[in-house]
């Protein structure tokens, strides 16, 4: 489309602009002086259709035109008018729904759109509203959200009744640099359990980047868990400084792990899950693919690898909407150590 010169553009916008209260008094005076609509339009610099529409919409029932009443009618209509919904834009709607079906969160989608410098964007709250509206209509977009619309209750405060792990080193002795997440190499480990407390999956997450590793375990025995942690982290041993776990008996062989990886092993305070917040958040992402109360028996190593790769290539808000893989590769300048 050919662009108009600035002078013509200003003139066009002036013609299209709304009639002001002052101009309504001018219209009344010009009508009283016997001017026709086309003459009034020329004097005010408006299109004749603008004047015609003003008179037809804002006249009184007796046919007279009163500027004060016309201004009241105008204000009333302005309050009732609604902005055009961005969801009317088919391209934007299709883009967002495609991202949702790829398991991106609304906040991630907004961040990605900002990074792509799209001219038309939308808030993550508006995306959530669209998802809930889709759900009310029988749609399935909500199934691609992490919690699928469910709310989880917080754990109540309880005293620890779990067994004591030999030579356990508490999180209070862990270096401050780990808490600050200023380096790569500090990991959190946990088990997620399938239906009937069977078929555990080991999740290992790097605190700074959110990079994760998954392993399916034949049992929760401490020897098995320790060996799987070692097998998973040994290829990147140079980037392993500390490991933090909960107080489950499956981590009782922590000294074996620490010696094999030449790393320090720490335990969080019992029932203080927020002390391992990175791992807890990662497990919630994982539950999107392997929901609670479902059997893990049929999950294959290849399926687990696919989910691991998907999560490691999922953009994260705290990384500026960059994936853990890309973040580590840019930070460490390596394509080998953290390849998945």
mmCIF file of C-alpha atoms in Angstrom:
data_model
loop_
_atom_site.group_PDB
_atom_site.id
_atom_site.type_symbol
_atom_site.label_atom_id
_atom_site.label_comp_id
_atom_site.label_asym_id
_atom_site.label_seq_id
_atom_site.Cartn_x
_atom_site.Cartn_y
_atom_site.Cartn_z
ATOM 1 C CA UNK A 1 0.000 0.000 0.000
ATOM 2 C CA UNK A 2 1.364 3.411 -1.016
ATOM 3 C CA UNK A 3 2.203 5.660 1.927
ATOM 4 C CA UNK A 4 0.660 9.122 2.086
ATOM 5 C CA UNK A 5 2.895 12.189 2.477
ATOM 6 C CA UNK A 6 2.945 13.524 6.049
ATOM 7 C CA UNK A 7 0.854 16.595 5.209
ATOM 8 C CA UNK A 8 -1.866 14.494 3.567
ATOM 9 C CA UNK A 9 -1.769 11.952 6.425
ATOM 10 C CA UNK A 10 -2.309 14.696 9.019
ATOM 11 C CA UNK A 11 -5.158 16.097 6.948
ATOM 12 C CA UNK A 12 -6.773 12.653 6.616
ATOM 13 C CA UNK A 13 -6.505 11.995 10.369
ATOM 14 C CA UNK A 14 -8.029 15.404 11.070
ATOM 15 C CA UNK A 15 -11.007 14.598 8.830
ATOM 16 C CA UNK A 16 -11.487 11.204 10.519
ATOM 17 C CA UNK A 17 -11.038 12.504 14.101
ATOM 18 C CA UNK A 18 -14.003 12.632 16.449
ATOM 19 C CA UNK A 19 -16.006 15.847 16.698
ATOM 20 C CA UNK A 20 -15.076 17.880 19.776
ATOM 21 C CA UNK A 21 -17.442 19.642 22.160
ATOM 22 C CA UNK A 22 -16.349 23.025 20.774
ATOM 23 C CA UNK A 23 -17.140 21.899 17.219
ATOM 24 C CA UNK A 24 -20.616 20.823 18.313
ATOM 25 C CA UNK A 25 -21.352 24.407 19.404
ATOM 26 C CA UNK A 26 -20.018 25.553 16.033
ATOM 27 C CA UNK A 27 -22.387 23.152 14.272
ATOM 28 C CA UNK A 28 -25.329 24.570 16.225
ATOM 29 C CA UNK A 29 -24.356 28.140 15.281
ATOM 30 C CA UNK A 30 -23.835 27.252 11.618
ATOM 31 C CA UNK A 31 -27.184 25.462 11.437
ATOM 32 C CA UNK A 32 -28.887 28.484 12.975
ATOM 33 C CA UNK A 33 -27.218 30.653 10.300
ATOM 34 C CA UNK A 34 -28.781 28.482 7.581
ATOM 35 C CA UNK A 35 -25.671 26.624 6.416
ATOM 36 C CA UNK A 36 -26.074 23.244 4.743
ATOM 37 C CA UNK A 37 -24.348 20.105 5.964
ATOM 38 C CA UNK A 38 -21.773 20.130 3.145
ATOM 39 C CA UNK A 39 -20.897 23.759 3.971
ATOM 40 C CA UNK A 40 -20.525 22.972 7.683
ATOM 41 C CA UNK A 41 -18.239 20.085 6.800
ATOM 42 C CA UNK A 42 -16.012 22.346 4.687
ATOM 43 C CA UNK A 43 -15.817 24.976 7.455
ATOM 44 C CA UNK A 44 -14.897 22.389 10.139
ATOM 45 C CA UNK A 45 -12.556 20.439 7.853
ATOM 46 C CA UNK A 46 -14.623 17.255 8.137
ATOM 47 C CA UNK A 47 -16.111 14.867 5.642
ATOM 48 C CA UNK A 48 -19.783 15.597 4.930
ATOM 49 C CA UNK A 49 -20.686 12.077 6.129
ATOM 50 C CA UNK A 50 -19.229 12.908 9.553
ATOM 51 C CA UNK A 51 -21.577 15.899 9.921
ATOM 52 C CA UNK A 52 -24.531 13.898 8.596
ATOM 53 C CA UNK A 53 -23.862 11.093 11.097
ATOM 54 C CA UNK A 54 -23.448 13.577 13.960
ATOM 55 C CA UNK A 55 -26.808 15.189 13.262
ATOM 56 C CA UNK A 56 -28.656 11.893 12.755
ATOM 57 C CA UNK A 57 -27.302 10.299 15.919
ATOM 58 C CA UNK A 58 -27.386 13.238 18.307
ATOM 59 C CA UNK A 59 -30.562 15.172 17.481
ATOM 60 C CA UNK A 60 -33.270 15.360 20.108
ATOM 61 C CA UNK A 61 -36.631 13.675 19.626
ATOM 62 C CA UNK A 62 -38.104 16.986 18.413
ATOM 63 C CA UNK A 63 -35.459 17.210 15.676
ATOM 64 C CA UNK A 64 -33.441 20.017 17.286
ATOM 65 C CA UNK A 65 -29.672 19.792 17.706
ATOM 66 C CA UNK A 66 -28.352 20.750 21.165
ATOM 67 C CA UNK A 67 -24.530 20.599 21.549
ATOM 68 C CA UNK A 68 -24.622 19.905 25.303
ATOM 69 C CA UNK A 69 -26.966 16.924 24.794
ATOM 70 C CA UNK A 70 -24.954 15.728 21.776
ATOM 71 C CA UNK A 71 -21.828 15.736 23.950
ATOM 72 C CA UNK A 72 -23.615 13.655 26.610
ATOM 73 C CA UNK A 73 -24.738 11.125 24.009
ATOM 74 C CA UNK A 74 -21.159 10.913 22.716
ATOM 75 C CA UNK A 75 -19.685 10.294 26.192
ATOM 76 C CA UNK A 76 -22.278 7.628 26.914
ATOM 77 C CA UNK A 77 -21.447 5.740 23.724
ATOM 78 C CA UNK A 78 -17.707 6.021 24.388
ATOM 79 C CA UNK A 79 -18.129 4.379 27.798
ATOM 80 C CA UNK A 80 -20.060 1.500 26.280
ATOM 81 C CA UNK A 81 -17.822 0.868 23.309
ATOM 82 C CA UNK A 82 -15.303 -1.957 23.591
ATOM 83 C CA UNK A 83 -11.863 -2.293 22.101
ATOM 84 C CA UNK A 84 -11.468 -4.832 19.342
ATOM 85 C CA UNK A 85 -10.291 -8.148 20.761
ATOM 86 C CA UNK A 86 -6.816 -9.250 19.758
ATOM 87 C CA UNK A 87 -8.233 -12.763 19.534
ATOM 88 C CA UNK A 88 -9.966 -11.643 16.329
ATOM 89 C CA UNK A 89 -6.516 -11.760 14.743
ATOM 90 C CA UNK A 90 -6.424 -15.294 13.303
ATOM 91 C CA UNK A 91 -2.627 -15.313 12.886
ATOM 92 C CA UNK A 92 -2.007 -14.365 16.534
ATOM 93 C CA UNK A 93 -4.589 -16.864 17.789
ATOM 94 C CA UNK A 94 -3.137 -19.721 15.720
ATOM 95 C CA UNK A 95 0.403 -18.879 16.857
ATOM 96 C CA UNK A 96 -0.519 -18.885 20.562
ATOM 97 C CA UNK A 97 -2.582 -22.072 20.369
ATOM 98 C CA UNK A 98 0.264 -23.813 18.517
ATOM 99 C CA UNK A 99 2.696 -22.790 21.268
ATOM 100 C CA UNK A 100 0.271 -24.014 23.947
ATOM 101 C CA UNK A 101 -0.025 -27.395 22.227
ATOM 102 C CA UNK A 102 3.772 -27.631 22.340
ATOM 103 C CA UNK A 103 3.422 -27.437 26.157
ATOM 104 C CA UNK A 104 4.676 -23.856 26.472
ATOM 105 C CA UNK A 105 3.250 -21.903 29.406
ATOM 106 C CA UNK A 106 1.418 -18.578 28.766
ATOM 107 C CA UNK A 107 4.269 -16.661 30.403
ATOM 108 C CA UNK A 108 6.804 -18.443 28.202
ATOM 109 C CA UNK A 109 4.783 -17.591 25.112
ATOM 110 C CA UNK A 110 4.770 -13.891 26.049
ATOM 111 C CA UNK A 111 8.525 -13.964 26.590
ATOM 112 C CA UNK A 112 9.122 -15.698 23.264
ATOM 113 C CA UNK A 113 6.962 -13.127 21.446
ATOM 114 C CA UNK A 114 8.966 -10.313 23.043
ATOM 115 C CA UNK A 115 12.228 -11.967 21.994
ATOM 116 C CA UNK A 116 10.884 -12.317 18.454
ATOM 117 C CA UNK A 117 9.863 -8.615 18.579
ATOM 118 C CA UNK A 118 6.378 -9.316 17.276
ATOM 119 C CA UNK A 119 4.350 -6.207 16.511
ATOM 120 C CA UNK A 120 1.201 -7.704 18.060
ATOM 121 C CA UNK A 121 1.519 -9.261 21.521
ATOM 122 C CA UNK A 122 -0.798 -10.212 24.359
ATOM 123 C CA UNK A 123 -0.480 -10.646 28.131
ATOM 124 C CA UNK A 124 -0.123 -14.045 29.773
ATOM 125 C CA UNK A 125 -3.266 -13.332 31.820
ATOM 126 C CA UNK A 126 -5.222 -12.942 28.573
ATOM 127 C CA UNK A 127 -3.814 -16.262 27.335
ATOM 128 C CA UNK A 128 -4.951 -17.977 30.539
ATOM 129 C CA UNK A 129 -8.438 -16.480 30.070
ATOM 130 C CA UNK A 130 -8.479 -17.840 26.524
ATOM 131 C CA UNK A 131 -7.494 -21.295 27.805
ATOM 132 C CA UNK A 132 -10.262 -21.303 30.448
ATOM 133 C CA UNK A 133 -12.797 -20.112 27.872
ATOM 134 C CA UNK A 134 -11.640 -22.915 25.573
ATOM 135 C CA UNK A 135 -12.057 -25.392 28.445
ATOM 136 C CA UNK A 136 -15.635 -24.229 29.110
ATOM 137 C CA UNK A 137 -16.394 -24.889 25.446
ATOM 138 C CA UNK A 138 -15.014 -28.421 25.688
ATOM 139 C CA UNK A 139 -11.542 -27.620 24.303
ATOM 140 C CA UNK A 140 -8.296 -29.309 25.323
ATOM 141 C CA UNK A 141 -5.811 -26.432 25.521
ATOM 142 C CA UNK A 142 -5.785 -26.705 29.326
ATOM 143 C CA UNK A 143 -4.400 -30.239 29.027
ATOM 144 C CA UNK A 144 -1.119 -28.742 27.832
ATOM 145 C CA UNK A 145 -0.639 -26.584 30.960
ATOM 146 C CA UNK A 146 1.657 -27.850 33.663
ATOM 147 C CA UNK A 147 -1.076 -28.320 36.290
ATOM 148 C CA UNK A 148 -3.953 -28.590 33.806
ATOM 149 C CA UNK A 149 -5.907 -26.085 35.904
ATOM 150 C CA UNK A 150 -5.584 -28.014 39.165
ATOM 151 C CA UNK A 151 -4.464 -26.392 42.385
ATOM 152 C CA UNK A 152 -2.193 -28.219 44.803
ATOM 153 C CA UNK A 153 -2.451 -27.890 48.550
ATOM 154 C CA UNK A 154 0.616 -26.894 50.499
ATOM 155 C CA UNK A 155 2.024 -29.455 52.828
ATOM 156 C CA UNK A 156 1.205 -28.861 56.466
ATOM 157 C CA UNK A 157 4.025 -28.381 58.928
ATOM 158 C CA UNK A 158 5.057 -31.735 60.334
ATOM 159 C CA UNK A 159 7.874 -32.989 62.458
ATOM 160 C CA UNK A 160 10.319 -35.304 60.806
ATOM 161 C CA UNK A 161 9.730 -38.997 61.459
ATOM 162 C CA UNK A 162 12.041 -40.310 58.775
ATOM 163 C CA UNK A 163 15.015 -42.518 59.521
ATOM 164 C CA UNK A 164 18.442 -41.122 60.183
ATOM 165 C CA UNK A 165 20.900 -41.446 57.292
ATOM 166 C CA UNK A 166 24.444 -42.408 58.374
ATOM 167 C CA UNK A 167 26.995 -39.570 58.185
ATOM 168 C CA UNK A 168 24.343 -37.214 56.843
ATOM 169 C CA UNK A 169 25.567 -33.649 56.148
ATOM 170 C CA UNK A 170 22.790 -31.071 56.490
ATOM 171 C CA UNK A 171 22.060 -28.278 54.032
ATOM 172 C CA UNK A 172 23.036 -25.716 56.643
ATOM 173 C CA UNK A 173 26.670 -26.697 55.974
ATOM 174 C CA UNK A 174 26.356 -26.218 52.233
ATOM 175 C CA UNK A 175 28.415 -23.282 50.810
ATOM 176 C CA UNK A 176 26.526 -20.020 50.265
ATOM 177 C CA UNK A 177 27.528 -19.953 46.596
ATOM 178 C CA UNK A 178 25.210 -22.914 45.987
ATOM 179 C CA UNK A 179 22.203 -21.019 47.312
ATOM 180 C CA UNK A 180 23.083 -17.996 45.167
ATOM 181 C CA UNK A 181 23.267 -20.110 41.967
ATOM 182 C CA UNK A 182 26.333 -18.264 40.711
ATOM 183 C CA UNK A 183 28.037 -21.283 39.137
ATOM 184 C CA UNK A 184 27.268 -24.371 37.088
ATOM 185 C CA UNK A 185 27.691 -27.708 38.855
ATOM 186 C CA UNK A 186 25.336 -27.764 41.838
ATOM 187 C CA UNK A 187 22.656 -30.457 41.502
ATOM 188 C CA UNK A 188 19.471 -31.530 43.247
ATOM 189 C CA UNK A 189 18.236 -35.130 43.081
ATOM 190 C CA UNK A 190 14.893 -36.749 43.836
ATOM 191 C CA UNK A 191 12.697 -39.740 42.995
ATOM 192 C CA UNK A 192 9.191 -39.553 41.581
ATOM 193 C CA UNK A 193 7.108 -42.641 42.142
ATOM 194 C CA UNK A 194 4.488 -44.290 39.939
ATOM 195 C CA UNK A 195 1.192 -45.934 40.852
ATOM 196 C CA UNK A 196 1.239 -48.188 43.925
ATOM 197 C CA UNK A 197 4.648 -46.765 44.886
ATOM 198 C CA UNK A 198 6.413 -48.672 42.109
ATOM 199 C CA UNK A 199 8.711 -47.963 39.165
ATOM 200 C CA UNK A 200 10.618 -44.888 40.470
ATOM 201 C CA UNK A 201 12.159 -42.331 38.146
ATOM 202 C CA UNK A 202 15.327 -40.529 39.206
ATOM 203 C CA UNK A 203 15.436 -36.824 38.390
ATOM 204 C CA UNK A 204 18.680 -34.842 38.562
ATOM 205 C CA UNK A 205 18.594 -31.076 37.987
ATOM 206 C CA UNK A 206 21.370 -28.497 37.755
ATOM 207 C CA UNK A 207 20.437 -25.487 39.907
ATOM 208 C CA UNK A 208 21.717 -22.590 37.777
ATOM 209 C CA UNK A 209 20.468 -23.691 34.351
ATOM 210 C CA UNK A 210 17.612 -26.113 35.092
ATOM 211 C CA UNK A 211 19.318 -28.774 32.952
ATOM 212 C CA UNK A 212 17.898 -32.184 33.883
ATOM 213 C CA UNK A 213 18.701 -35.871 33.596
ATOM 214 C CA UNK A 214 16.199 -38.726 33.992
ATOM 215 C CA UNK A 215 16.746 -42.393 34.770
ATOM 216 C CA UNK A 216 14.208 -45.174 35.326
ATOM 217 C CA UNK A 217 15.107 -47.336 38.351
ATOM 218 C CA UNK A 218 14.250 -50.998 38.895
ATOM 219 C CA UNK A 219 13.817 -50.298 42.621
ATOM 220 C CA UNK A 220 14.255 -47.681 45.373
ATOM 221 C CA UNK A 221 17.182 -49.486 46.965
ATOM 222 C CA UNK A 222 19.995 -47.184 48.002
ATOM 223 C CA UNK A 223 22.645 -49.134 46.052
ATOM 224 C CA UNK A 224 20.610 -48.916 42.837
ATOM 225 C CA UNK A 225 19.899 -45.197 43.294
ATOM 226 C CA UNK A 226 23.549 -44.411 44.020
ATOM 227 C CA UNK A 227 24.779 -46.272 40.939
ATOM 228 C CA UNK A 228 22.266 -44.521 38.664
ATOM 229 C CA UNK A 229 23.310 -41.081 39.975
ATOM 230 C CA UNK A 230 26.943 -41.959 39.303
ATOM 231 C CA UNK A 231 26.210 -43.289 35.798
ATOM 232 C CA UNK A 232 24.211 -40.164 34.916
ATOM 233 C CA UNK A 233 26.730 -37.601 36.190
ATOM 234 C CA UNK A 234 30.051 -39.326 35.523
ATOM 235 C CA UNK A 235 30.263 -38.078 31.864
ATOM 236 C CA UNK A 236 30.026 -34.497 33.154
ATOM 237 C CA UNK A 237 31.994 -35.070 36.356
ATOM 238 C CA UNK A 238 34.081 -31.934 35.730
ATOM 239 C CA UNK A 239 30.885 -29.872 36.147
ATOM 240 C CA UNK A 240 29.689 -31.533 39.376
ATOM 241 C CA UNK A 241 30.487 -29.708 42.646
ATOM 242 C CA UNK A 242 27.608 -30.503 45.005
ATOM 243 C CA UNK A 243 24.503 -32.697 45.169
ATOM 244 C CA UNK A 244 21.504 -32.002 47.417
ATOM 245 C CA UNK A 245 18.802 -34.583 48.178
ATOM 246 C CA UNK A 246 15.846 -35.072 50.489
ATOM 247 C CA UNK A 247 16.014 -37.457 53.445
ATOM 248 C CA UNK A 248 14.730 -40.600 51.758
ATOM 249 C CA UNK A 249 16.500 -43.867 52.561
ATOM 250 C CA UNK A 250 17.134 -44.282 48.828
ATOM 251 C CA UNK A 251 19.979 -41.742 49.238
ATOM 252 C CA UNK A 252 21.620 -43.570 52.143
ATOM 253 C CA UNK A 253 24.636 -44.464 49.945
ATOM 254 C CA UNK A 254 25.485 -40.790 49.478
ATOM 255 C CA UNK A 255 29.109 -41.342 50.469
ATOM 256 C CA UNK A 256 29.584 -43.740 47.541
ATOM 257 C CA UNK A 257 28.224 -41.089 45.168
ATOM 258 C CA UNK A 258 30.328 -38.310 46.666
ATOM 259 C CA UNK A 259 33.524 -40.367 46.374
ATOM 260 C CA UNK A 260 32.880 -41.501 42.775
ATOM 261 C CA UNK A 261 32.071 -37.997 41.546
ATOM 262 C CA UNK A 262 34.479 -36.162 43.875
ATOM 263 C CA UNK A 263 31.601 -33.944 44.958
ATOM 264 C CA UNK A 264 29.964 -32.920 48.245
ATOM 265 C CA UNK A 265 26.588 -34.458 49.126
ATOM 266 C CA UNK A 266 24.070 -32.552 51.306
ATOM 267 C CA UNK A 267 20.585 -33.236 52.673
ATOM 268 C CA UNK A 268 17.740 -30.736 52.945
ATOM 269 C CA UNK A 269 15.804 -30.229 56.168
ATOM 270 C CA UNK A 270 13.012 -32.827 56.414
ATOM 271 C CA UNK A 271 9.700 -31.559 54.929
ATOM 272 C CA UNK A 272 11.358 -28.344 53.709
ATOM 273 C CA UNK A 273 10.792 -28.971 50.010
ATOM 274 C CA UNK A 274 11.469 -25.322 49.147
ATOM 275 C CA UNK A 275 15.138 -25.932 49.982
ATOM 276 C CA UNK A 276 15.204 -28.027 46.794
ATOM 277 C CA UNK A 277 12.961 -25.687 44.827
ATOM 278 C CA UNK A 278 14.657 -26.248 41.458
ATOM 279 C CA UNK A 279 14.085 -30.007 41.656
ATOM 280 C CA UNK A 280 10.516 -29.576 42.890
ATOM 281 C CA UNK A 281 9.716 -27.290 39.973
ATOM 282 C CA UNK A 282 11.337 -29.696 37.522
ATOM 283 C CA UNK A 283 9.283 -32.585 38.919
ATOM 284 C CA UNK A 284 6.107 -30.584 38.382
ATOM 285 C CA UNK A 285 7.106 -30.131 34.750
ATOM 286 C CA UNK A 286 7.743 -33.868 34.559
ATOM 287 C CA UNK A 287 4.310 -34.657 36.003
ATOM 288 C CA UNK A 288 2.781 -33.005 32.962
ATOM 289 C CA UNK A 289 3.993 -36.012 30.974
ATOM 290 C CA UNK A 290 3.783 -38.646 33.724
ATOM 291 C CA UNK A 291 0.793 -37.657 35.934
ATOM 292 C CA UNK A 292 0.354 -38.797 39.508
ATOM 293 C CA UNK A 293 -1.508 -42.064 40.160
ATOM 294 C CA UNK A 294 -0.451 -43.455 36.785
ATOM 295 C CA UNK A 295 1.708 -46.524 36.312
ATOM 296 C CA UNK A 296 5.287 -45.971 35.160
ATOM 297 C CA UNK A 297 5.721 -49.640 34.299
ATOM 298 C CA UNK A 298 5.163 -49.154 30.551
ATOM 299 C CA UNK A 299 7.465 -46.127 30.261
ATOM 300 C CA UNK A 300 10.452 -46.981 28.091
ATOM 301 C CA UNK A 301 13.947 -45.529 28.303
ATOM 302 C CA UNK A 302 13.389 -43.913 24.903
ATOM 303 C CA UNK A 303 10.191 -42.194 26.114
ATOM 304 C CA UNK A 304 12.062 -40.926 29.150
ATOM 305 C CA UNK A 305 14.867 -39.656 26.917
ATOM 306 C CA UNK A 306 12.346 -37.839 24.705
ATOM 307 C CA UNK A 307 10.810 -36.044 27.698
ATOM 308 C CA UNK A 308 14.267 -35.229 29.067
ATOM 309 C CA UNK A 309 15.243 -33.625 25.754
ATOM 310 C CA UNK A 310 11.972 -31.735 25.561
ATOM 311 C CA UNK A 311 12.423 -30.235 29.030
ATOM 312 C CA UNK A 312 16.072 -29.367 28.372
ATOM 313 C CA UNK A 313 15.019 -27.504 25.227
ATOM 314 C CA UNK A 314 12.087 -25.758 26.916
ATOM 315 C CA UNK A 315 12.566 -21.995 27.330
ATOM 316 C CA UNK A 316 12.753 -20.797 30.938
ATOM 317 C CA UNK A 317 11.692 -17.425 32.290
ATOM 318 C CA UNK A 318 14.634 -17.075 34.690
ATOM 319 C CA UNK A 319 17.049 -17.644 31.800
ATOM 320 C CA UNK A 320 15.490 -14.864 29.735
ATOM 321 C CA UNK A 321 13.336 -17.402 27.875
ATOM 322 C CA UNK A 322 16.340 -19.379 26.689
ATOM 323 C CA UNK A 323 16.444 -23.172 27.016
ATOM 324 C CA UNK A 324 18.834 -24.860 29.538
ATOM 325 C CA UNK A 325 20.785 -26.498 26.688
ATOM 326 C CA UNK A 326 21.384 -23.218 24.829
ATOM 327 C CA UNK A 327 22.159 -21.432 28.099
ATOM 328 C CA UNK A 328 24.814 -23.974 29.115
ATOM 329 C CA UNK A 329 26.326 -24.098 25.649
ATOM 330 C CA UNK A 330 26.648 -20.306 25.545
ATOM 331 C CA UNK A 331 27.955 -20.146 29.128
ATOM 332 C CA UNK A 332 30.452 -23.008 28.887
ATOM 333 C CA UNK A 333 31.157 -22.759 25.144
ATOM 334 C CA UNK A 334 30.740 -26.513 24.711
ATOM 335 C CA UNK A 335 28.416 -28.682 22.639
ATOM 336 C CA UNK A 336 29.565 -31.974 24.124
ATOM 337 C CA UNK A 337 29.308 -32.134 27.881
ATOM 338 C CA UNK A 338 25.625 -31.290 28.155
ATOM 339 C CA UNK A 339 24.331 -32.710 24.850
ATOM 340 C CA UNK A 340 21.055 -34.618 25.239
#
